[in-house]
PDB file of N, CA and C in Angstrom:
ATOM      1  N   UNK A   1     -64.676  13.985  45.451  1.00 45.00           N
ATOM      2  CA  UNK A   1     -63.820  13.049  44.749  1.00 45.00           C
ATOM      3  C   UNK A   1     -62.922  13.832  43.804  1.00 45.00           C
ATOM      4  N   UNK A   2     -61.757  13.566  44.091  1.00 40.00           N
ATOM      5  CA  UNK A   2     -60.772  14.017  42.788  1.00 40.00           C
ATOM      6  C   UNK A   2     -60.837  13.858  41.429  1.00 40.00           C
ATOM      7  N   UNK A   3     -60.413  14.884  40.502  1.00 44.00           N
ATOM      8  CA  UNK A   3     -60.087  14.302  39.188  1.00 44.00           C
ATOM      9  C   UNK A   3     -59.729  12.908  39.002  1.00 44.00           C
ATOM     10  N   UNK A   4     -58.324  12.667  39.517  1.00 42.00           N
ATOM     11  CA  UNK A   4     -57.623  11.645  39.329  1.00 42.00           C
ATOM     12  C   UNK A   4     -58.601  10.572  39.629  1.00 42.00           C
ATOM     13  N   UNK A   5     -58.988  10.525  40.809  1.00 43.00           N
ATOM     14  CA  UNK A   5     -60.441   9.681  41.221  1.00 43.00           C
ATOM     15  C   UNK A   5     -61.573   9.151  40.951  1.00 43.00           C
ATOM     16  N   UNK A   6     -61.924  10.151  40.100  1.00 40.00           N
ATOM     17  CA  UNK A   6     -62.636  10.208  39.077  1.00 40.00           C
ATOM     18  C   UNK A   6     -62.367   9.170  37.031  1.00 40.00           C
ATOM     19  N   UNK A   7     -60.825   9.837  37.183  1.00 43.00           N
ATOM     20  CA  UNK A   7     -60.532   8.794  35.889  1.00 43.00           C
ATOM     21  C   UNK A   7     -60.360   7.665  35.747  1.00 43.00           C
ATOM     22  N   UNK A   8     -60.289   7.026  37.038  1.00 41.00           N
ATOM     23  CA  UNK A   8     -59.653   5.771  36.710  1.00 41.00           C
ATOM     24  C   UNK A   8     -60.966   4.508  36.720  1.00 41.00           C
ATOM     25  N   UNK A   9     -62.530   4.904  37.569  1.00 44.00           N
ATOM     26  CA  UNK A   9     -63.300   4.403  37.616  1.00 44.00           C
ATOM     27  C   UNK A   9     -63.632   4.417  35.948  1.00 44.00           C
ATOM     28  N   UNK A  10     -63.499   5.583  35.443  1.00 39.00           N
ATOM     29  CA  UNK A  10     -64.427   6.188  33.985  1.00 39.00           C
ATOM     30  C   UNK A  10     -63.296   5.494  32.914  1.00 39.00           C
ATOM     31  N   UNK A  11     -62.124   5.385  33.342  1.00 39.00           N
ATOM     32  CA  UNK A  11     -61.394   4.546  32.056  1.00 39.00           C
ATOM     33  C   UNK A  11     -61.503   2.505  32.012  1.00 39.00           C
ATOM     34  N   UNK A  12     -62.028   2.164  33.748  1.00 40.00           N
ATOM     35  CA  UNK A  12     -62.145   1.521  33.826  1.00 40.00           C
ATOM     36  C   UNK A  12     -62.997   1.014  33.498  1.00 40.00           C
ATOM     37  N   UNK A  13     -64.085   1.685  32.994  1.00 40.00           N
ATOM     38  CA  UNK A  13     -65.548   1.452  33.130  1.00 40.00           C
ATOM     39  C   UNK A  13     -65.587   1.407  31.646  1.00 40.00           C
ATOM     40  N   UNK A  14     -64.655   2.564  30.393  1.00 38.00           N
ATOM     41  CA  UNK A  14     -64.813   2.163  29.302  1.00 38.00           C
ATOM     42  C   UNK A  14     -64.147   1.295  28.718  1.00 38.00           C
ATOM     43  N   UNK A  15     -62.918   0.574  29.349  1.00 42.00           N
ATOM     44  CA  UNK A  15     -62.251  -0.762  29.109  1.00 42.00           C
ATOM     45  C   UNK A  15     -63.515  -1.856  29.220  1.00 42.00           C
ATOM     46  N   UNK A  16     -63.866  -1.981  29.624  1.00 41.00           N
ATOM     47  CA  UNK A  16     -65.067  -3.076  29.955  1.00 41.00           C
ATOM     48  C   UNK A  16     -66.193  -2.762  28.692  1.00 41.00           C
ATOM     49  N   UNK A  17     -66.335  -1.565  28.350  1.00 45.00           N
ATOM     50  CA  UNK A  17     -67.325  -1.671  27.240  1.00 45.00           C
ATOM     51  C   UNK A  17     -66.612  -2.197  26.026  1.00 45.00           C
ATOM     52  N   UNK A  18     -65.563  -1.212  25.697  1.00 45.00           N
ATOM     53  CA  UNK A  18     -64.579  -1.892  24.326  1.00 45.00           C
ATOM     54  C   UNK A  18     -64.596  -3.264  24.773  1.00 45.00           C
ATOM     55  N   UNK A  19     -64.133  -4.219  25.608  1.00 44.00           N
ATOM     56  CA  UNK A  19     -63.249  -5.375  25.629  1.00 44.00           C
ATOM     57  C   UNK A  19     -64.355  -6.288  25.186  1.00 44.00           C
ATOM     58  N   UNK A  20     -65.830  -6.488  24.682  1.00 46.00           N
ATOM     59  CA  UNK A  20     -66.503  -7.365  24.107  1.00 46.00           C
ATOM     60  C   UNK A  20     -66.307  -7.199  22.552  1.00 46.00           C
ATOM     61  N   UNK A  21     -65.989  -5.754  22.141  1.00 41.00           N
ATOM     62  CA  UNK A  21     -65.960  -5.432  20.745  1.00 41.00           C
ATOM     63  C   UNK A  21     -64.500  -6.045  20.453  1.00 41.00           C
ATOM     64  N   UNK A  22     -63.522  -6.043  21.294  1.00 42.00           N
ATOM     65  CA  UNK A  22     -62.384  -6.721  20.901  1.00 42.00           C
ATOM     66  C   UNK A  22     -62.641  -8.050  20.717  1.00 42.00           C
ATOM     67  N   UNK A  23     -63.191  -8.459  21.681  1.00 45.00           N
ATOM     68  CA  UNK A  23     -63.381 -10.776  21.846  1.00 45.00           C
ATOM     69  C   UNK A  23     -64.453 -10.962  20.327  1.00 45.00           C
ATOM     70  N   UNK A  24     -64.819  -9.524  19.464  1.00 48.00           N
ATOM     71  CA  UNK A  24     -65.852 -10.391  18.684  1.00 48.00           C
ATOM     72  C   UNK A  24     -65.644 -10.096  17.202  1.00 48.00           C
ATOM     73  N   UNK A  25     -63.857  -9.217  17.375  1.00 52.00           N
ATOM     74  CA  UNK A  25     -63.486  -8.624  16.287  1.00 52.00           C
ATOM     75  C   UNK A  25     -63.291  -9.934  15.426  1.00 52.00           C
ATOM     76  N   UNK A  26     -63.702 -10.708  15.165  1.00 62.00           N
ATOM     77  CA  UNK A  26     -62.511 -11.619  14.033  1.00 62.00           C
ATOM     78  C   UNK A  26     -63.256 -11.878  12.962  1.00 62.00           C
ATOM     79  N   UNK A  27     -62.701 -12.107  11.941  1.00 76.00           N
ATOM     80  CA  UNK A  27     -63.161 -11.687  10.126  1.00 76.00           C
ATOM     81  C   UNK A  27     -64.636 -12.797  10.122  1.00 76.00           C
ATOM     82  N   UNK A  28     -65.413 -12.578   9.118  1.00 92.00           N
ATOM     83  CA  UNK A  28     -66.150 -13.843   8.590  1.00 92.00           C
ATOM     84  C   UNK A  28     -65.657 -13.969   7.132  1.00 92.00           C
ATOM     85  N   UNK A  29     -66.257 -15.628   7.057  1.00 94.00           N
ATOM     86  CA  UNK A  29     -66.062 -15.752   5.490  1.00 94.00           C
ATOM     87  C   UNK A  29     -66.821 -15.284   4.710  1.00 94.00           C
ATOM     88  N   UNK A  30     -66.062 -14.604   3.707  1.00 95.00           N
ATOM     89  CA  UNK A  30     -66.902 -13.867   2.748  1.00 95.00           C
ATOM     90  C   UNK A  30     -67.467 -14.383   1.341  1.00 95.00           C
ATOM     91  N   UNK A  31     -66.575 -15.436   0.816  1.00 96.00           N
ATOM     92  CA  UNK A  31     -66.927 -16.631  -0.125  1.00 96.00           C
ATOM     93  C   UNK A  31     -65.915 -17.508   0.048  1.00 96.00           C
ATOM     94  N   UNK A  32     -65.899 -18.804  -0.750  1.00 96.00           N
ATOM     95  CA  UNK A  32     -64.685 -19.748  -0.934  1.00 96.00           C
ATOM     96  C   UNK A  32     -65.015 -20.511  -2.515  1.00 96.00           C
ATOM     97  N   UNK A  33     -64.221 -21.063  -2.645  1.00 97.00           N
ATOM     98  CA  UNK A  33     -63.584 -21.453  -4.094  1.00 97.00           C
ATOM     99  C   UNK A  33     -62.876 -23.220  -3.779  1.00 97.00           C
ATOM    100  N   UNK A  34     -64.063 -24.261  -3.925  1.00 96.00           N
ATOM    101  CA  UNK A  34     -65.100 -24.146  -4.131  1.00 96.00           C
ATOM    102  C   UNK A  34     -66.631 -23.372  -3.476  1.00 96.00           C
ATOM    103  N   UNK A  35     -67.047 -22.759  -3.962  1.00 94.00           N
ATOM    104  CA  UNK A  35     -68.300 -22.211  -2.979  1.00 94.00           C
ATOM    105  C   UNK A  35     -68.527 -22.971  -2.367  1.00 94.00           C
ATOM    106  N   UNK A  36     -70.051 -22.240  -1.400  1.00 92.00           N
ATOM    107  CA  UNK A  36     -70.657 -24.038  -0.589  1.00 92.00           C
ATOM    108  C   UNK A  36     -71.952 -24.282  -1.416  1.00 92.00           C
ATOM    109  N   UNK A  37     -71.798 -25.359  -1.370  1.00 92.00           N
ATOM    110  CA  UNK A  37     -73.059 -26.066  -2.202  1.00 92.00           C
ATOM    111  C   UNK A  37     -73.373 -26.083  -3.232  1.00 92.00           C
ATOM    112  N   UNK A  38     -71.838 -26.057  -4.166  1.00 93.00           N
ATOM    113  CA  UNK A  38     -71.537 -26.218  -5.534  1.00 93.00           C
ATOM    114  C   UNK A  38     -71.658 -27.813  -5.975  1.00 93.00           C
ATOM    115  N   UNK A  39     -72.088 -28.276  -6.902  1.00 93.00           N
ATOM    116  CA  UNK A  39     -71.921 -29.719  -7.507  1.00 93.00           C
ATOM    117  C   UNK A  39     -71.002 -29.639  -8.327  1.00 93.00           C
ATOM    118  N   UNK A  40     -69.824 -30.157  -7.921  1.00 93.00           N
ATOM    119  CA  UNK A  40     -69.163 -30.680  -8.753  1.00 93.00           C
ATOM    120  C   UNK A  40     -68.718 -31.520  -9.687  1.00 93.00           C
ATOM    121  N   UNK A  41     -68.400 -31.458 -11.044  1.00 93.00           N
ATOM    122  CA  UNK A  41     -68.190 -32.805 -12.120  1.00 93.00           C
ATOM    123  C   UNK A  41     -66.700 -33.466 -11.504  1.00 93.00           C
ATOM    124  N   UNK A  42     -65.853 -33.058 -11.471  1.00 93.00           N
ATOM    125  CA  UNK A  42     -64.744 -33.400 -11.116  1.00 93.00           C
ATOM    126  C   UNK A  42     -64.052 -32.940  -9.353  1.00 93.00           C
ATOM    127  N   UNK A  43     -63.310 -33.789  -8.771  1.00 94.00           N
ATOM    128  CA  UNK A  43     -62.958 -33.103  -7.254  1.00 94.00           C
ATOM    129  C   UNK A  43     -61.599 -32.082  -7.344  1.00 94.00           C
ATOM    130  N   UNK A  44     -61.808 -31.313  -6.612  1.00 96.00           N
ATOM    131  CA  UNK A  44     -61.219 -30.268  -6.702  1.00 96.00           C
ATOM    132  C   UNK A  44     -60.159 -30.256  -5.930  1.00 96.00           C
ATOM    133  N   UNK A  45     -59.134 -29.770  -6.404  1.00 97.00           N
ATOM    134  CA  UNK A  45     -57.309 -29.909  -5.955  1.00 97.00           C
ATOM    135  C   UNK A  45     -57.056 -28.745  -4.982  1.00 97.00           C
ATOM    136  N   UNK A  46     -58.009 -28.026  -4.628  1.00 97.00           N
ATOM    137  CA  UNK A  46     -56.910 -26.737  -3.205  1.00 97.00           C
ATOM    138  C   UNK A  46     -58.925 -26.352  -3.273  1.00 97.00           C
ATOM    139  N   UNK A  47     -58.803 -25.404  -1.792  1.00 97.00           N
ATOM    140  CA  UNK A  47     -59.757 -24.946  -1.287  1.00 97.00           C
ATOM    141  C   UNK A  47     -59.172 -23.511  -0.773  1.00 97.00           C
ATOM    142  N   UNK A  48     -59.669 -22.642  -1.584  1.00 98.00           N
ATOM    143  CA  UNK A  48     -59.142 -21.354  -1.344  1.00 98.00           C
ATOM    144  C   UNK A  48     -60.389 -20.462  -0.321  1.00 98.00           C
ATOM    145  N   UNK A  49     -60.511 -20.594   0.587  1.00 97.00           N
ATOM    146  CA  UNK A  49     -60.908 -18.804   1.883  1.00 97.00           C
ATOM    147  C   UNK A  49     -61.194 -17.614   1.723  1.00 97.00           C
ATOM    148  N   UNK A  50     -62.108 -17.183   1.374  1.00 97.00           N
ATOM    149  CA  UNK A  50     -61.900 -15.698   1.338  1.00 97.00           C
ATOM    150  C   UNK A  50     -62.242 -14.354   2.404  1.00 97.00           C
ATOM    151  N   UNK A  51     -61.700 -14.343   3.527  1.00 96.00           N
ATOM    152  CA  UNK A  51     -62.436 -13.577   4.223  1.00 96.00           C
ATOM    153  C   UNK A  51     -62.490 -12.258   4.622  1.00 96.00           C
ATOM    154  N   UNK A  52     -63.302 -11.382   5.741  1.00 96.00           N
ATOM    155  CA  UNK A  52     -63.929 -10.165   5.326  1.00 96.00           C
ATOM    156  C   UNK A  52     -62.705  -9.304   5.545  1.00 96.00           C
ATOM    157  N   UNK A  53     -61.424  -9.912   6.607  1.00 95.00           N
ATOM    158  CA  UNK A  53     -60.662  -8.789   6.916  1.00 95.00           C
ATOM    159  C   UNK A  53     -59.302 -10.131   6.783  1.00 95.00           C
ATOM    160  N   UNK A  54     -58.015  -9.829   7.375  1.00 95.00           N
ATOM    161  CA  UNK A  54     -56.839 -10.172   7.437  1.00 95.00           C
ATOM    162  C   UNK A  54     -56.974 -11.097   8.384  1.00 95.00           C
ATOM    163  N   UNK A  55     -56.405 -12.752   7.847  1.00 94.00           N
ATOM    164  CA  UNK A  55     -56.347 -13.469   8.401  1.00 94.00           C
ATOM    165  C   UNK A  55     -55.050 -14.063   8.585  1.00 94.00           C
ATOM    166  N   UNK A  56     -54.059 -13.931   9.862  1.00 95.00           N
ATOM    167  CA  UNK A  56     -52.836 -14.250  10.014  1.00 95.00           C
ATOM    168  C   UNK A  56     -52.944 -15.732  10.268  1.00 95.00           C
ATOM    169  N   UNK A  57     -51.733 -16.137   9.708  1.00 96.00           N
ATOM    170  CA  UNK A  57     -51.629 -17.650   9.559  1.00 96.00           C
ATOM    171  C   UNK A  57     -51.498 -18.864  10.627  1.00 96.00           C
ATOM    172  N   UNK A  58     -51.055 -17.618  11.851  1.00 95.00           N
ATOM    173  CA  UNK A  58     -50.817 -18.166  13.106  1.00 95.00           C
ATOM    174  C   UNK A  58     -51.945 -18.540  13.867  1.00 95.00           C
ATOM    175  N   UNK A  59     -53.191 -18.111  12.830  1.00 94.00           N
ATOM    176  CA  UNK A  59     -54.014 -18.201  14.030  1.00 94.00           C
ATOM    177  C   UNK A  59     -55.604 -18.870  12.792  1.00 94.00           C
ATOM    178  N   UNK A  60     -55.362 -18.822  11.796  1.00 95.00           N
ATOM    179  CA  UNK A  60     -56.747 -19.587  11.290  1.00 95.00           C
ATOM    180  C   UNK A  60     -56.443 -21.103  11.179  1.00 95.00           C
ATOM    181  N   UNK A  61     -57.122 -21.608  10.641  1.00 96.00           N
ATOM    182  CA  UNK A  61     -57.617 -22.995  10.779  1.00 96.00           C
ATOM    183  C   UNK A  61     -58.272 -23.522   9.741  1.00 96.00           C
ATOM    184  N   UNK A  62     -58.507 -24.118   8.914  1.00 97.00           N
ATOM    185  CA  UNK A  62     -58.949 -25.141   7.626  1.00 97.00           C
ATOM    186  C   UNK A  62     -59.606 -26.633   8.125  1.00 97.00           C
ATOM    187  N   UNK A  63     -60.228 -27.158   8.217  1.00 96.00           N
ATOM    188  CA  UNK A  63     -60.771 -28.516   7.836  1.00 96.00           C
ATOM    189  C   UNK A  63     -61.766 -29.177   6.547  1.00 96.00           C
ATOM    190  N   UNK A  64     -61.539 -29.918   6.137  1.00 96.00           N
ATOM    191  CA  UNK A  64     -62.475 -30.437   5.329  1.00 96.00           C
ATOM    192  C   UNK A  64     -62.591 -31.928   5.383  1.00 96.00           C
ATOM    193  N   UNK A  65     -64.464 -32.016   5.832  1.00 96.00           N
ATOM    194  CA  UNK A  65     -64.736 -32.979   6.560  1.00 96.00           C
ATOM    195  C   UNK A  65     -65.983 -34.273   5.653  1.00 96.00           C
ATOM    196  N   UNK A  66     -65.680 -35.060   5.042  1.00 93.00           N
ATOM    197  CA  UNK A  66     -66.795 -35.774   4.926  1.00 93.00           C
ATOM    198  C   UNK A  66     -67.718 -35.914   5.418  1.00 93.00           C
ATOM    199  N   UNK A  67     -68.982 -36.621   4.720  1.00 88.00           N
ATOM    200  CA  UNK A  67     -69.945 -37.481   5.603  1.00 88.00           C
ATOM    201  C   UNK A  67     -69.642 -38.150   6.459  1.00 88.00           C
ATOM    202  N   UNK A  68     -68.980 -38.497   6.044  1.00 90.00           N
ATOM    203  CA  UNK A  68     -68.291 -39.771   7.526  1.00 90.00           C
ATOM    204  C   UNK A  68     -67.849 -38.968   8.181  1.00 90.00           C
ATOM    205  N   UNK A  69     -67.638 -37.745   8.355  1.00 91.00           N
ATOM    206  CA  UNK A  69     -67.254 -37.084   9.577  1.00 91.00           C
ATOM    207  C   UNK A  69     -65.355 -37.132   9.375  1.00 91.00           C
ATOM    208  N   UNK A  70     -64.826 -38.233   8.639  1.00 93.00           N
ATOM    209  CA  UNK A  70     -63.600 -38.082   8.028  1.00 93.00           C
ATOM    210  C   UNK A  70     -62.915 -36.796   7.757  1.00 93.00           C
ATOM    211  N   UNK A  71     -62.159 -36.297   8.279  1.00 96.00           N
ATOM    212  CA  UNK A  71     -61.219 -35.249   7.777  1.00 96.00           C
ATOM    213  C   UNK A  71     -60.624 -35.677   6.627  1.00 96.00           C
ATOM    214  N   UNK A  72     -60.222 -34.779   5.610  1.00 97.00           N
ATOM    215  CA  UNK A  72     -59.680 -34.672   4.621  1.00 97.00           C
ATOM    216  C   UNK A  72     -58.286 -34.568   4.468  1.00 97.00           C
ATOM    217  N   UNK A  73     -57.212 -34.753   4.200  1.00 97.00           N
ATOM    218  CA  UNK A  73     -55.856 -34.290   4.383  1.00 97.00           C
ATOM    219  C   UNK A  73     -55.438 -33.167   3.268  1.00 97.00           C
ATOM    220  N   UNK A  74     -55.413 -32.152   3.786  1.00 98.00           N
ATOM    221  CA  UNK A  74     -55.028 -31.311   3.020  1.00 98.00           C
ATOM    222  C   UNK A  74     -53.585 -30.597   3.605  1.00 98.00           C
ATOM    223  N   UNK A  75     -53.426 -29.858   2.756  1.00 98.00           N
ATOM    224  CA  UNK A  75     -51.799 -28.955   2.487  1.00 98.00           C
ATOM    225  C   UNK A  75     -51.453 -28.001   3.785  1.00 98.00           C
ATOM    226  N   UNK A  76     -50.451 -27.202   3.941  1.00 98.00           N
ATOM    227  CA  UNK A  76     -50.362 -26.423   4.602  1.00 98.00           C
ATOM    228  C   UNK A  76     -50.993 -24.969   3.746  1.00 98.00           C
ATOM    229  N   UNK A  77     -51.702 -24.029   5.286  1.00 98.00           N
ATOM    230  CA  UNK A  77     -52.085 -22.730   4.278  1.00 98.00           C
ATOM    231  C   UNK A  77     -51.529 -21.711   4.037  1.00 98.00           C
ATOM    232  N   UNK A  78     -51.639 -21.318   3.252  1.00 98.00           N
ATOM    233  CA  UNK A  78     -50.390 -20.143   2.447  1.00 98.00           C
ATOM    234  C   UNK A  78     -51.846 -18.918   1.956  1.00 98.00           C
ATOM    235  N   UNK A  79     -50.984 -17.889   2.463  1.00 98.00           N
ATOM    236  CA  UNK A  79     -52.152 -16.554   1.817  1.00 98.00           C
ATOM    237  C   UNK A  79     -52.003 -16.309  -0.359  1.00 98.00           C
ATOM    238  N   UNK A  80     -53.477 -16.390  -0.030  1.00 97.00           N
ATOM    239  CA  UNK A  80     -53.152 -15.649  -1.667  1.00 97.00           C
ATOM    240  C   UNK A  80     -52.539 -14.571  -1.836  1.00 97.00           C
ATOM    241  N   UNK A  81     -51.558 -14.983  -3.200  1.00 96.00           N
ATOM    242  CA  UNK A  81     -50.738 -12.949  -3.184  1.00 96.00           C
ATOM    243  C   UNK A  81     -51.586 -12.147  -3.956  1.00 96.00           C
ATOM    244  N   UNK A  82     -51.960 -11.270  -3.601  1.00 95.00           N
ATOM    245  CA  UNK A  82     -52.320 -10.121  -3.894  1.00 95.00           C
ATOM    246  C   UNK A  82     -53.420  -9.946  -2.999  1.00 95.00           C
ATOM    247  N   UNK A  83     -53.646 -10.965  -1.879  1.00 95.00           N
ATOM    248  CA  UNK A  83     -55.378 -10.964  -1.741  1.00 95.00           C
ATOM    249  C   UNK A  83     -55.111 -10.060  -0.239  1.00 95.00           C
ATOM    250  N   UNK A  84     -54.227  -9.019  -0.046  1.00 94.00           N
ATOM    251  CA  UNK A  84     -54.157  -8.565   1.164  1.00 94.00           C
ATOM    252  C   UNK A  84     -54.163  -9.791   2.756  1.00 94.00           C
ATOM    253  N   UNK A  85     -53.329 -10.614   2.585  1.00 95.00           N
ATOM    254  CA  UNK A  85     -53.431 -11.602   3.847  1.00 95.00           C
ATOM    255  C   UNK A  85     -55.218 -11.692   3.797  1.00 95.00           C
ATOM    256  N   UNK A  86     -55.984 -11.713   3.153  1.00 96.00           N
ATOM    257  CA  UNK A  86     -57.439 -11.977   3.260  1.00 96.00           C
ATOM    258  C   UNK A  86     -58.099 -13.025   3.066  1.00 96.00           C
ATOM    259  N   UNK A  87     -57.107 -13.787   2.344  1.00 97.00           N
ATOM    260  CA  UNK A  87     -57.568 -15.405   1.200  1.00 97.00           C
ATOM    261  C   UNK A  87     -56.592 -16.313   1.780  1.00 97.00           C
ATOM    262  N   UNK A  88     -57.024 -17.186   2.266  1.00 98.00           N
ATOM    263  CA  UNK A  88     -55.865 -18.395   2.160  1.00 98.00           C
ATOM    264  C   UNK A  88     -56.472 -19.608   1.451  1.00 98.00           C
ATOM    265  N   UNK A  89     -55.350 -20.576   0.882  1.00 98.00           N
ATOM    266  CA  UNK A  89     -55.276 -21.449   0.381  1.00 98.00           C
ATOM    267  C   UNK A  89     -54.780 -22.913   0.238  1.00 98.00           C
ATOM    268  N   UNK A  90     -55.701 -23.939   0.806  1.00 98.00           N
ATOM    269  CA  UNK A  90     -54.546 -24.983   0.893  1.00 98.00           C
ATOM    270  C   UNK A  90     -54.885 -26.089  -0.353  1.00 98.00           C
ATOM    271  N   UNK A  91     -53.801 -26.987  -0.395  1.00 98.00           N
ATOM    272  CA  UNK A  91     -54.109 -28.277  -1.500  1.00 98.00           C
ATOM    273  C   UNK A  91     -54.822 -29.110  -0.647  1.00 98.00           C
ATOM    274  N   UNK A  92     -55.546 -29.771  -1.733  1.00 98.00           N
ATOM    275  CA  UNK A  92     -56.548 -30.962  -1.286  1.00 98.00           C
ATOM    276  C   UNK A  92     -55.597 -32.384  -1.638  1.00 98.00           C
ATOM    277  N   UNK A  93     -54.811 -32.480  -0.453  1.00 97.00           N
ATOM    278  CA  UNK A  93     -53.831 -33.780  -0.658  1.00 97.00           C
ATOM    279  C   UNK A  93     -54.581 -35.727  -0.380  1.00 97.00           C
ATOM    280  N   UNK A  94     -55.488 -35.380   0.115  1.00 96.00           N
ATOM    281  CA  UNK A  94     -56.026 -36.432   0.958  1.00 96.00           C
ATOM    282  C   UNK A  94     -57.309 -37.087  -0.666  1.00 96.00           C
ATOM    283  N   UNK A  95     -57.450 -37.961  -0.750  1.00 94.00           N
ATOM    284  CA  UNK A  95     -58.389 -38.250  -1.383  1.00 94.00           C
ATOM    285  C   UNK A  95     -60.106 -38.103  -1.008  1.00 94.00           C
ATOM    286  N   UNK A  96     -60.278 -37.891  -2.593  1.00 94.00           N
ATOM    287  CA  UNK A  96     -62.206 -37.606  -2.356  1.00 94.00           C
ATOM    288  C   UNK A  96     -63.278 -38.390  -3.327  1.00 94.00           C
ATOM    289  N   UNK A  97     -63.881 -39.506  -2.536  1.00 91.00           N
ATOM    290  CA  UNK A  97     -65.045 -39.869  -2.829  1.00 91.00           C
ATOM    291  C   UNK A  97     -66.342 -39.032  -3.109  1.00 91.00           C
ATOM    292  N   UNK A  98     -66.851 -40.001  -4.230  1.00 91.00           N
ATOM    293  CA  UNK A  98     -68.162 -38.885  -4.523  1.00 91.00           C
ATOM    294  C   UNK A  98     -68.787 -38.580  -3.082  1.00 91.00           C
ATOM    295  N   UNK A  99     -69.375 -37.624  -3.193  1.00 93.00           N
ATOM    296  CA  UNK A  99     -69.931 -37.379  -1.716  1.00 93.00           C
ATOM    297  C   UNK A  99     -70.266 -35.715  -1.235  1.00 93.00           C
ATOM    298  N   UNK A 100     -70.557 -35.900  -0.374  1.00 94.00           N
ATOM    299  CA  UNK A 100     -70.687 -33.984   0.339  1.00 94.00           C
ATOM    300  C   UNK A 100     -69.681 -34.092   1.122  1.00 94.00           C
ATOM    301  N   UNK A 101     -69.244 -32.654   1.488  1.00 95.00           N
ATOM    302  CA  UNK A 101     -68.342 -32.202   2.317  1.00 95.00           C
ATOM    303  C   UNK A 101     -68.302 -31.272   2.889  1.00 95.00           C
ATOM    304  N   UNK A 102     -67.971 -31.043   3.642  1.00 95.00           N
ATOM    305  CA  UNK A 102     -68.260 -29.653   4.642  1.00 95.00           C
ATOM    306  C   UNK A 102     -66.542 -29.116   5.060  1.00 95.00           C
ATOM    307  N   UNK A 103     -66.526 -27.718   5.004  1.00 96.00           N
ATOM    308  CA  UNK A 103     -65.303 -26.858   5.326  1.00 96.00           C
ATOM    309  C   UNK A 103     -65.798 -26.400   6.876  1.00 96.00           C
ATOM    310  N   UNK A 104     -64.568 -26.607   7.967  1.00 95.00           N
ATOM    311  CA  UNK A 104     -64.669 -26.371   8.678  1.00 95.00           C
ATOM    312  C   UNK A 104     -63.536 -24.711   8.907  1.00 95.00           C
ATOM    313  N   UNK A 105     -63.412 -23.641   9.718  1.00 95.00           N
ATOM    314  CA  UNK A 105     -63.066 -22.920   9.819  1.00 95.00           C
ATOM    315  C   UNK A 105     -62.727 -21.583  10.893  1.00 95.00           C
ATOM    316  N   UNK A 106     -62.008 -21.271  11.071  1.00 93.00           N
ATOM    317  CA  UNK A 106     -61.632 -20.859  12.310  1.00 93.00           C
ATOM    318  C   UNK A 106     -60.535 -19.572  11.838  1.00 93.00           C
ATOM    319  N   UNK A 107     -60.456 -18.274  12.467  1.00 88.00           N
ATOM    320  CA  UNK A 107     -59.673 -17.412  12.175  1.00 88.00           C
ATOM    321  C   UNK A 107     -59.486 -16.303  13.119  1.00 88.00           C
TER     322      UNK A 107
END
């Protein structure tokens, strides 16, 4: 078998090992503001993200979901400045009953 013959099985073969480390690259959350499972006295006006690496805008995602399973209406998200594209932030436009809530999230 040739060199050449030889490389293309062996580059092929290490494309296939990288390409799971690529599908599993994407950031986690590292805290948020409100935390989770903070009690709050008063409801809180924006829900700020903080996560482990750079999250482009084109591609994360925000929800915040009641008990009722109700989505929340919130703002469009905008990165914190200074936070290296790492933090995003949206307003809490939608109204909030006493209650729990859950952040949904995607990046």
């Amino acid at each position: 078998m040739s060199r050449v013959a030889l490389r293309v099985p062996l580059l092929a073969g290490l494309a296939l090992l990288l390409l799971p480390a690529v599908l599993v690259a994407h950031g986690g959350l590292k805290s948020s503001n409100p935390r989770g499972g903070a009690r709050l006295d008063r409801a809180p006006t924006e829900l700020v993200l903080d996560f482990t690496e750079a999250s482009p805008l084109s591609v994360t995602r925000a929800r915040l979901v009641g008990a009722d399973s109700v989505p929340v209406t919130l703002g469009a998200l905008a990165h914190v400045a200074g936070s290296g594209e790492r933090s995003v932030r949206a307003a809490i436009t939608g109204p909030l009953a006493a209650g729990t809530y859950a952040v949904e999230w995607q990046t």
